[in-house]
PDB file of C-alpha atoms in Angstrom:
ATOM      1  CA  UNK M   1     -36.871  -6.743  -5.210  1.00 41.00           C
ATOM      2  CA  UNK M   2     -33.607  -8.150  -5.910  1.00 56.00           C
ATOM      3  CA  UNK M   3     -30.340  -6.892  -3.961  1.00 60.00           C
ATOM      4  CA  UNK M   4     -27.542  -4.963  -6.608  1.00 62.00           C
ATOM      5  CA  UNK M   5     -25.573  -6.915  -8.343  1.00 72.00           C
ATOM      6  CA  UNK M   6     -22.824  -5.880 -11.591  1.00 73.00           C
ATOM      7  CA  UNK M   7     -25.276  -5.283 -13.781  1.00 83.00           C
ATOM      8  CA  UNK M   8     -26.661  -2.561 -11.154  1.00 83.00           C
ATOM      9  CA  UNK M   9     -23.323  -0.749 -11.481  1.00 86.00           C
ATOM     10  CA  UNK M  10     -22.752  -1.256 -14.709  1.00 89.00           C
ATOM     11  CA  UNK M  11     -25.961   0.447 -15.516  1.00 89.00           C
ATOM     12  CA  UNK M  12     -24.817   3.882 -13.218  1.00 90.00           C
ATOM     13  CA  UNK M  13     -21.438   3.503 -15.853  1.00 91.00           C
ATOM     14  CA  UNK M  14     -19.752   0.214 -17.162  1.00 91.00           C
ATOM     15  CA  UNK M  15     -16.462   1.622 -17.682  1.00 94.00           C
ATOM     16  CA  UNK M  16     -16.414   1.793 -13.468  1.00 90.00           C
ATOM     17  CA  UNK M  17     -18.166  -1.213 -13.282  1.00 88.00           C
ATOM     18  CA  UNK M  18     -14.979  -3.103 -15.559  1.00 90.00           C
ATOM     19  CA  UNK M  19     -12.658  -1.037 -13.035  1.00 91.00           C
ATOM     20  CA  UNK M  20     -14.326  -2.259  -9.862  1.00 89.00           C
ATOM     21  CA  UNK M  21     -14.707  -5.595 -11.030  1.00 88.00           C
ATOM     22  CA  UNK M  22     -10.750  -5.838 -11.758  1.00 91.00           C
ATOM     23  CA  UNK M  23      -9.917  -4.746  -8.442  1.00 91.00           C
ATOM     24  CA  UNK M  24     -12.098  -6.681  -6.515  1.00 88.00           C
ATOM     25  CA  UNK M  25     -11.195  -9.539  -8.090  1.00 88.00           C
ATOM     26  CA  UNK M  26      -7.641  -9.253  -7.794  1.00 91.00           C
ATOM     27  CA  UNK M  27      -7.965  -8.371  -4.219  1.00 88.00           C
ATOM     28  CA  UNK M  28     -10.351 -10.938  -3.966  1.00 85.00           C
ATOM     29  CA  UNK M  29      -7.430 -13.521  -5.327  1.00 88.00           C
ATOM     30  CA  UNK M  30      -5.313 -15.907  -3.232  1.00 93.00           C
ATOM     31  CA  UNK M  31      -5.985 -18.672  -1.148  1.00 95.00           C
ATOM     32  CA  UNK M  32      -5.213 -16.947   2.250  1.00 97.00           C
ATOM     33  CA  UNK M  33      -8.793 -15.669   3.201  1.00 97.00           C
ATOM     34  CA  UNK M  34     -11.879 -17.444   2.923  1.00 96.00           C
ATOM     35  CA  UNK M  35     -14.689 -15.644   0.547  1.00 94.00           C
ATOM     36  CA  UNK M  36     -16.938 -15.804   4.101  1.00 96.00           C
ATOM     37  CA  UNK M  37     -13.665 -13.731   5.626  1.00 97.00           C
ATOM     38  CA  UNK M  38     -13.743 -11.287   2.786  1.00 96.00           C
ATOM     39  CA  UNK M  39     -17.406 -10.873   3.133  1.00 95.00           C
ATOM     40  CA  UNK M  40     -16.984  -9.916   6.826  1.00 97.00           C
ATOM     41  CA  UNK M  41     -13.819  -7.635   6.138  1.00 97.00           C
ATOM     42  CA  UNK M  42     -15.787  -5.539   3.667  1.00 96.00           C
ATOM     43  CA  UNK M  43     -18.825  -4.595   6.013  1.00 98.00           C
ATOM     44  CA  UNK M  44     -16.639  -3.797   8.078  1.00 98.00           C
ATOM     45  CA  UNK M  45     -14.810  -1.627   5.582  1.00 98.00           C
ATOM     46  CA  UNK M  46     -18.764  -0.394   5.020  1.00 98.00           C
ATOM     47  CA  UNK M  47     -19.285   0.660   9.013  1.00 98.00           C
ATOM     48  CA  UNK M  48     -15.992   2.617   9.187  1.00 97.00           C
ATOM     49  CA  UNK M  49     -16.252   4.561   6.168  1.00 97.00           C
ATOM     50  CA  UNK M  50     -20.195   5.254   6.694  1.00 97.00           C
ATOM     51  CA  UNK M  51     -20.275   3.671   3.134  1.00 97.00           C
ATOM     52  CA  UNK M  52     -24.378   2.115   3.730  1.00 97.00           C
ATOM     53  CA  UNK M  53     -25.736   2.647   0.000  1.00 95.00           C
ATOM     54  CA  UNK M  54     -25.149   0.349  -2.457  1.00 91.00           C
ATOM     55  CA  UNK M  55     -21.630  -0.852  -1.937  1.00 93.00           C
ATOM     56  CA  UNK M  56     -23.406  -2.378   1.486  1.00 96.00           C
ATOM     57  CA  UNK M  57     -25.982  -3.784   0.064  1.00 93.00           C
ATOM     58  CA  UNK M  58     -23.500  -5.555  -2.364  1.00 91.00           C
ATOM     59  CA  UNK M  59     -21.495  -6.665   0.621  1.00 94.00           C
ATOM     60  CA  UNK M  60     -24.169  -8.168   2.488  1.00 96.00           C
ATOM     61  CA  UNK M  61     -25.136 -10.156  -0.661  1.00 92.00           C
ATOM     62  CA  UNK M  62     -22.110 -11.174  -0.521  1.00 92.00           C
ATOM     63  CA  UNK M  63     -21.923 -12.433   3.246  1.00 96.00           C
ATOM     64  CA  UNK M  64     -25.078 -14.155   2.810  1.00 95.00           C
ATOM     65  CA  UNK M  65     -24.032 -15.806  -0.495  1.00 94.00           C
ATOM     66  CA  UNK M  66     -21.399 -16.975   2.062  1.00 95.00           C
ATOM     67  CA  UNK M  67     -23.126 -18.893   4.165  1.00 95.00           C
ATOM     68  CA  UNK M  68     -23.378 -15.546   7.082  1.00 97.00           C
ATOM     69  CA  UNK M  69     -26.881 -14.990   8.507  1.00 97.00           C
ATOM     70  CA  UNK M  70     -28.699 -12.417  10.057  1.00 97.00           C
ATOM     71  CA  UNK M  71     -27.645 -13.081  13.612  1.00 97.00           C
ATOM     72  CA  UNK M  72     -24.259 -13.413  11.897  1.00 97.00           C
ATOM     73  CA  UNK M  73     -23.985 -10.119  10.830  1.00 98.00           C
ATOM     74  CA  UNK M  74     -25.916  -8.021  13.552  1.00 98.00           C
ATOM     75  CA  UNK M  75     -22.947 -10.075  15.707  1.00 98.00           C
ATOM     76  CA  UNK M  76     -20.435  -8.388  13.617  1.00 98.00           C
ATOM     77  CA  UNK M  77     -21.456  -5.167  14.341  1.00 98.00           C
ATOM     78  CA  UNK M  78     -22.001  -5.751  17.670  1.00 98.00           C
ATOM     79  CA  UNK M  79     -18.852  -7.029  17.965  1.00 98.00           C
ATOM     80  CA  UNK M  80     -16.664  -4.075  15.736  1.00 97.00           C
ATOM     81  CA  UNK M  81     -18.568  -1.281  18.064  1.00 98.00           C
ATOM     82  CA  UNK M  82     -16.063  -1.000  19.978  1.00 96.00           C
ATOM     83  CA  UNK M  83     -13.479   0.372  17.424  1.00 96.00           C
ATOM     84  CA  UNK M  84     -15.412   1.678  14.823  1.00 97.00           C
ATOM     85  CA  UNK M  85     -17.397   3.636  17.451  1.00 97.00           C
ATOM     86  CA  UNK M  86     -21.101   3.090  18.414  1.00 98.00           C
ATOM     87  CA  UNK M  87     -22.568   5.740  16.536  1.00 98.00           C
ATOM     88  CA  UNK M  88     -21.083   4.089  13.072  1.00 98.00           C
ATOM     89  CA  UNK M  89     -22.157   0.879  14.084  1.00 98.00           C
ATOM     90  CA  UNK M  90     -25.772   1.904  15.132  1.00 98.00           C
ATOM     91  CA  UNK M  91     -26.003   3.347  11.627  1.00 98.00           C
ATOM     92  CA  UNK M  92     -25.073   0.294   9.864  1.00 98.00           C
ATOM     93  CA  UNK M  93     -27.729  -1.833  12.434  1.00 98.00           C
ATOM     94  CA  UNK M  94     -30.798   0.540  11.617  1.00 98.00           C
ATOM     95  CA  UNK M  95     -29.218   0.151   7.562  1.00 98.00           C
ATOM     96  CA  UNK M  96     -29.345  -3.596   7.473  1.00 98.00           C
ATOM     97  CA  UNK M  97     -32.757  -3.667   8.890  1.00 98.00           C
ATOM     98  CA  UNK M  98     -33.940  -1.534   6.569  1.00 97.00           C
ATOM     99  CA  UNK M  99     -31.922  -3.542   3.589  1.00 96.00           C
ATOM    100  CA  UNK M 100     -33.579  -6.781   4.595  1.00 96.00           C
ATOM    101  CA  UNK M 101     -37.442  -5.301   5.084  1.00 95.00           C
ATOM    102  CA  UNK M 102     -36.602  -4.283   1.720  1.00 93.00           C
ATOM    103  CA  UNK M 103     -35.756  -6.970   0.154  1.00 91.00           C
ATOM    104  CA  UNK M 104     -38.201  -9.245   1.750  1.00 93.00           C
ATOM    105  CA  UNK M 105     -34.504 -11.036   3.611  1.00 94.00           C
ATOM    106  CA  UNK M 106     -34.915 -13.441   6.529  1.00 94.00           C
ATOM    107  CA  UNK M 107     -34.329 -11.147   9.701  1.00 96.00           C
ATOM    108  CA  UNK M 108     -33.001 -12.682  13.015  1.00 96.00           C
ATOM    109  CA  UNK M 109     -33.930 -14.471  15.078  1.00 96.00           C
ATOM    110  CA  UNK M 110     -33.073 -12.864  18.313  1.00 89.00           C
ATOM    111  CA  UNK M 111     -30.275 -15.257  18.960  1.00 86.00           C
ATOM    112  CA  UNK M 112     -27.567 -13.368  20.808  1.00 89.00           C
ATOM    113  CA  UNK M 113     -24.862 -13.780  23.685  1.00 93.00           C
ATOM    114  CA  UNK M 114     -24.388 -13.360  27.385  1.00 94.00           C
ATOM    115  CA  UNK M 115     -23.541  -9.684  27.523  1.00 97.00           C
ATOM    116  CA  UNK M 116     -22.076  -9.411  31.169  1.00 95.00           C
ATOM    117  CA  UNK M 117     -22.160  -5.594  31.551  1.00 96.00           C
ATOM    118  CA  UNK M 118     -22.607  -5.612  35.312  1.00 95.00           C
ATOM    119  CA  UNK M 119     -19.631  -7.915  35.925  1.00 94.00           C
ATOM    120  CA  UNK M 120     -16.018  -7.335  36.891  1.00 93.00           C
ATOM    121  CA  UNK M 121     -12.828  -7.916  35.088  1.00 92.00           C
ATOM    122  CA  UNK M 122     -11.986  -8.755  31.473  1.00 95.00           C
ATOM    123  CA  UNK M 123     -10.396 -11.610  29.188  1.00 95.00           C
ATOM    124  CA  UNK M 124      -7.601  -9.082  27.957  1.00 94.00           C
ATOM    125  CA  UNK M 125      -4.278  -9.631  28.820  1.00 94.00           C
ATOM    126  CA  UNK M 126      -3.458  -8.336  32.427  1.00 95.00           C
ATOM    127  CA  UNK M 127       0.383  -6.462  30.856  1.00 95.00           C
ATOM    128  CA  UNK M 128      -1.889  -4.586  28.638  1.00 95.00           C
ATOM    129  CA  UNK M 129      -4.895  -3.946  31.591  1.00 96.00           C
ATOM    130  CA  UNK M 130      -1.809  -2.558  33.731  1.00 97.00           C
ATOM    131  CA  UNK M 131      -0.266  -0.746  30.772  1.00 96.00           C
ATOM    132  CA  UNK M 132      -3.618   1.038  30.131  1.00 97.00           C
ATOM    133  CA  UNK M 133      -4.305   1.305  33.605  1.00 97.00           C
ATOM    134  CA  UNK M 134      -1.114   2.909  34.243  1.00 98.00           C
ATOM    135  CA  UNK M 135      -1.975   5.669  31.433  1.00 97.00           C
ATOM    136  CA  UNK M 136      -5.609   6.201  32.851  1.00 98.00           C
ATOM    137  CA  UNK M 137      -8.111   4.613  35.006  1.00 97.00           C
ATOM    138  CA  UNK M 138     -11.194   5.613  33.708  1.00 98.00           C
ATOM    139  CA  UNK M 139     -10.213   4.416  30.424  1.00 98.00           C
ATOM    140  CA  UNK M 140      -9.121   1.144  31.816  1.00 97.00           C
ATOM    141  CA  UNK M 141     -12.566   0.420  33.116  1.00 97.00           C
ATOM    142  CA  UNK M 142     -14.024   1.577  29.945  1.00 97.00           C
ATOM    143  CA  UNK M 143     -11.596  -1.066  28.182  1.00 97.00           C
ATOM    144  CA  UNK M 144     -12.575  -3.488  30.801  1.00 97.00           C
ATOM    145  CA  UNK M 145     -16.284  -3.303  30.219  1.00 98.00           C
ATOM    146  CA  UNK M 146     -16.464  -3.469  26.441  1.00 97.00           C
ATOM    147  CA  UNK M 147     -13.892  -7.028  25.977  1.00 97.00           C
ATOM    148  CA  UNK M 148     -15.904  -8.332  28.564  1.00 97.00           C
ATOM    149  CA  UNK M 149     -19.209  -7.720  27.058  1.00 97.00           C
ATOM    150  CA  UNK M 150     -17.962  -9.789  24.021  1.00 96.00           C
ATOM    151  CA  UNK M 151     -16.659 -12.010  25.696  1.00 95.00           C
ATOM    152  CA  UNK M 152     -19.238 -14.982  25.394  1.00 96.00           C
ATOM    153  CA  UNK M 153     -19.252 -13.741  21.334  1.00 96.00           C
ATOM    154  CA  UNK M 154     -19.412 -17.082  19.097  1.00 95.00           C
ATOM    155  CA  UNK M 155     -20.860 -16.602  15.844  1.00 96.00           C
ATOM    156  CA  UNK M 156     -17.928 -15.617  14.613  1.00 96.00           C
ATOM    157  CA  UNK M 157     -14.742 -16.461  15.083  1.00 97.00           C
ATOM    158  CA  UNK M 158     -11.637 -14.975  16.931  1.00 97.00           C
ATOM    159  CA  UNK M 159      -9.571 -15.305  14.142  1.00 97.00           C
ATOM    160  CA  UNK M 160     -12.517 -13.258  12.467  1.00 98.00           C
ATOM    161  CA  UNK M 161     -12.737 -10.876  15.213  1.00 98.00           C
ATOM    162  CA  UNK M 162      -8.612 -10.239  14.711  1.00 98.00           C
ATOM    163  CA  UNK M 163      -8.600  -9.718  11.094  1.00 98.00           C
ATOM    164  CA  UNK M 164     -11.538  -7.537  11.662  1.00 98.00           C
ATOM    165  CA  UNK M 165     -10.239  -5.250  13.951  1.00 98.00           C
ATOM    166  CA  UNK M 166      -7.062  -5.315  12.007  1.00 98.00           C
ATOM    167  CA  UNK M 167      -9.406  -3.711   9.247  1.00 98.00           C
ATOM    168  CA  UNK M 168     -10.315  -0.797  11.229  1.00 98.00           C
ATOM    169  CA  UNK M 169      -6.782   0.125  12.462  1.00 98.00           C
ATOM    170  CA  UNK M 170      -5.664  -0.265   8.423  1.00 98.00           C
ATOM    171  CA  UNK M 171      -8.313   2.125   7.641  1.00 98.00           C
ATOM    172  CA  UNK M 172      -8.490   4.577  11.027  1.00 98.00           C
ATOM    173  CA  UNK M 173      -4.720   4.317  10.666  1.00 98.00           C
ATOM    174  CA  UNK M 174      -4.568   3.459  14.393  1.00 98.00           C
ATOM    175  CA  UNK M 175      -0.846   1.155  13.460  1.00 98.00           C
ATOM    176  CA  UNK M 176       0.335   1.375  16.972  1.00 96.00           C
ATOM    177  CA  UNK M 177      -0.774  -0.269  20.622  1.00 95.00           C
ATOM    178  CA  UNK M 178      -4.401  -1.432  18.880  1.00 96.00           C
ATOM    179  CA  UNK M 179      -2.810  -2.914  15.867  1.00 98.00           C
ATOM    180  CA  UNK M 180       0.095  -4.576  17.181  1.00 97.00           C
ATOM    181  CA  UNK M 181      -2.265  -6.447  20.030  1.00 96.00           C
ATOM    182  CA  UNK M 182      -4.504  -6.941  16.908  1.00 97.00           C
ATOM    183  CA  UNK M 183      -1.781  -8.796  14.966  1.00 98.00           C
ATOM    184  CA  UNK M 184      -1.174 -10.361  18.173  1.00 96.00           C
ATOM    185  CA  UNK M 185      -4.386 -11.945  18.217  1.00 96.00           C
ATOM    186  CA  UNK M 186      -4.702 -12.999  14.718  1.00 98.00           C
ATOM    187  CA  UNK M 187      -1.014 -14.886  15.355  1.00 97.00           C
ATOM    188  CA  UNK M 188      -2.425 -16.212  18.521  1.00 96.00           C
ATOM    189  CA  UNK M 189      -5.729 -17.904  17.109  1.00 97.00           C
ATOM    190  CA  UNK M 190      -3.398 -19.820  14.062  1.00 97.00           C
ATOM    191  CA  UNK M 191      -3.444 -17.110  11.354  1.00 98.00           C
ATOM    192  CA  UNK M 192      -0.160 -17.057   9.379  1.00 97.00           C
ATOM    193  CA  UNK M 193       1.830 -14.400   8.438  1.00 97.00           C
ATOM    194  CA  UNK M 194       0.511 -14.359   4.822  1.00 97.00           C
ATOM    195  CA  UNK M 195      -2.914 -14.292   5.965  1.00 98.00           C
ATOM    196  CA  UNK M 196      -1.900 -11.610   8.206  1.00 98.00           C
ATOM    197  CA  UNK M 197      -0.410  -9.664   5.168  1.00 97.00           C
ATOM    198  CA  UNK M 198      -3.381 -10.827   3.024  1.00 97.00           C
ATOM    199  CA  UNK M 199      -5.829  -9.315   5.667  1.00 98.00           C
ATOM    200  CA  UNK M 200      -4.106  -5.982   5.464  1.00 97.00           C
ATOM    201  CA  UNK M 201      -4.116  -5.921   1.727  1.00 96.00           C
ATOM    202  CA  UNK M 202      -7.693  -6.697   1.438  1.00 96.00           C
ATOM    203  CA  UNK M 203      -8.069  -3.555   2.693  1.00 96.00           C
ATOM    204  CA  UNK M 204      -6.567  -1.457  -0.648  1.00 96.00           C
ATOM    205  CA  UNK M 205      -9.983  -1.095  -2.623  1.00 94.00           C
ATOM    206  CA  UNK M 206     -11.153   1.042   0.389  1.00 95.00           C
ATOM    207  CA  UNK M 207      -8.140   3.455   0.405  1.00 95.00           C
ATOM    208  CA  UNK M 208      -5.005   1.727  -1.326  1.00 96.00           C
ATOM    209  CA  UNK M 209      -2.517   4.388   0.903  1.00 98.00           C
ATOM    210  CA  UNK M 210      -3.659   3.338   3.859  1.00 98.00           C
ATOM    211  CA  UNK M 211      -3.047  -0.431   2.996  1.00 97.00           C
ATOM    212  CA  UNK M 212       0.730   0.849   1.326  1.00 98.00           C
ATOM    213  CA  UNK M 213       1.220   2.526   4.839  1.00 98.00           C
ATOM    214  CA  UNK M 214       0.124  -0.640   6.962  1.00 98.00           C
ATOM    215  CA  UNK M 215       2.133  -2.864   5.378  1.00 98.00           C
ATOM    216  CA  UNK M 216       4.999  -1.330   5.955  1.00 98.00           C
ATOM    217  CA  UNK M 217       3.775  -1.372   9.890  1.00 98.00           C
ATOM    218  CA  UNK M 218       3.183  -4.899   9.488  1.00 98.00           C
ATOM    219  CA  UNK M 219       6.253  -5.986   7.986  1.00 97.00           C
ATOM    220  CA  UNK M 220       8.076  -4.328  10.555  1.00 97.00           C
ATOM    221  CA  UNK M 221       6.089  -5.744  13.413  1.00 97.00           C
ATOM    222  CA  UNK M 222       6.989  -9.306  11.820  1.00 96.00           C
ATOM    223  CA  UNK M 223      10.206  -8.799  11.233  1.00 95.00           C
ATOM    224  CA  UNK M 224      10.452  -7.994  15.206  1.00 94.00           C
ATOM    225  CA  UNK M 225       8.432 -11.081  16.191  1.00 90.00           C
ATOM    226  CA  UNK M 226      10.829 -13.406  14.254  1.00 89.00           C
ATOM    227  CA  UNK M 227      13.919 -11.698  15.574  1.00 88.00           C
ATOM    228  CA  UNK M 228      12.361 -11.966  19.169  1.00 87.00           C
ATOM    229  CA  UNK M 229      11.487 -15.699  18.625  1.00 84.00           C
ATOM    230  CA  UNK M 230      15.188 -16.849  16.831  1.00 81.00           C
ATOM    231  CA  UNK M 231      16.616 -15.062  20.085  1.00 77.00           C
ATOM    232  CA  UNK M 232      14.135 -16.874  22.624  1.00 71.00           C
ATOM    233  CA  UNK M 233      15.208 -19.623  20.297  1.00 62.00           C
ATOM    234  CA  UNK M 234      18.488 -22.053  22.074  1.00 60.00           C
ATOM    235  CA  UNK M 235      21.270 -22.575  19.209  1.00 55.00           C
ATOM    236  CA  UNK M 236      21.614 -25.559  17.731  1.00 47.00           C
ATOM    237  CA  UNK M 237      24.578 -27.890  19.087  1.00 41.00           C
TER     238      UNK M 237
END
């Protein structure tokens, strides 16, 4: 058994099929974002939105055609948990499982990371520990706990991890504390700002208001870096 393809959808109804393709494509266009990027940007677009039929199935053909394994992707979900909630994530685990004994796929191979549940601190930074300490304790710990069981993550990358978290705030709407620290991160591991603005709009063929309404969050939160950094900036002689 083969895993869907266009010719899947455009047997359900081609005039969608001509539609989808369009969008994808153009969304899929630019040099800012790797294919293996998009790939990882649309299960993750899969796991928020519950979305485990055949649009999943077509995204992990894609991250495999991509070079992403297995291990790869069970990382991913591992890894977006966290934000997209467990529940989601566990669905998504038990789908791809069932997608790959289906389709006769190579499974994992158990390959995973040092989880570090029973340990003590956490790699986030300490102003936003305090900050979220500050607001409540419990939560804190709870924050505390799940960074630092990803900590020893490596399968895929942190600039990965940012523009995948960015994802979730796009389509949760969650623009605030969670996707400023999220831009944060994707600035801090060498993303650019048109990447940044790329990763956002990747995000349209799941919900194009949400993306409208995130960019307009994200050009304001760049627009505030670059004033912050000319003033931190010493004139010219």
């Amino acid at each position: 058994m083969m895993l869907p393809t266009r010719t899947t959808v455009e047997e359900l109804d081609p005039v969608f099929a001509e539609m989808a393709s369009a969008t994808f494509r153009l969304a899929g266009a630019g040099p800012e974002l790797t294919p293996r990027e998009r790939a990882l940007l649309g299960l993750v677009a899969d796991v928020c939105e519950q979305v485990l039929g055949m649009p999943y199935e077509l995204h992990v053909r894609a991250a495999l055609d991509n070079g992403l394994d297995a291990d790869d992707l069970r990382e991913l979900l591992r890894f977006i948990s966290y934000d997209s909630g467990y529940p989601a994530a566990l669905a998504a685990l038990e789908r791809l499982a069932e997608i790959e004994r289906e389709h006769g796929l190579p499974g994992p191979t158990g390959q995973g990371h040092r989880v570090n549940a029973d340990g003590t601190g956490s790699p986030l930074p300490a102003t936003m520990r305090a900050e979220v300490r500050a607001l409540d304790p419990g939560f804190a710990d709870y924050m505390d706990l799940q960074s630092r069981m990803r900590a020893d993550m490596s399968r895929i990358s942190v600039r990965e991890r940012a523009f995948a978290t960015m994802t979730v705030d796009v389509l949760f709407q969650t623009l605030e504390e969670s996707f400023r620290a999220h831009v944060g991160r994707a600035l801090g591991a060498g993303a650019t700002p048109d990447e940044i603005r790329a990763t956002v709009r990747a995000t349209a063929p799941f919900g194009m208001t949400r993306t409208w309404r995130a960019l307009n969050v994200l050009d304001a939160l760049l627009n505030e870096r670059k004033e912050r950094e000319g003033k931190e900036t010493p004139e010219s002689a």
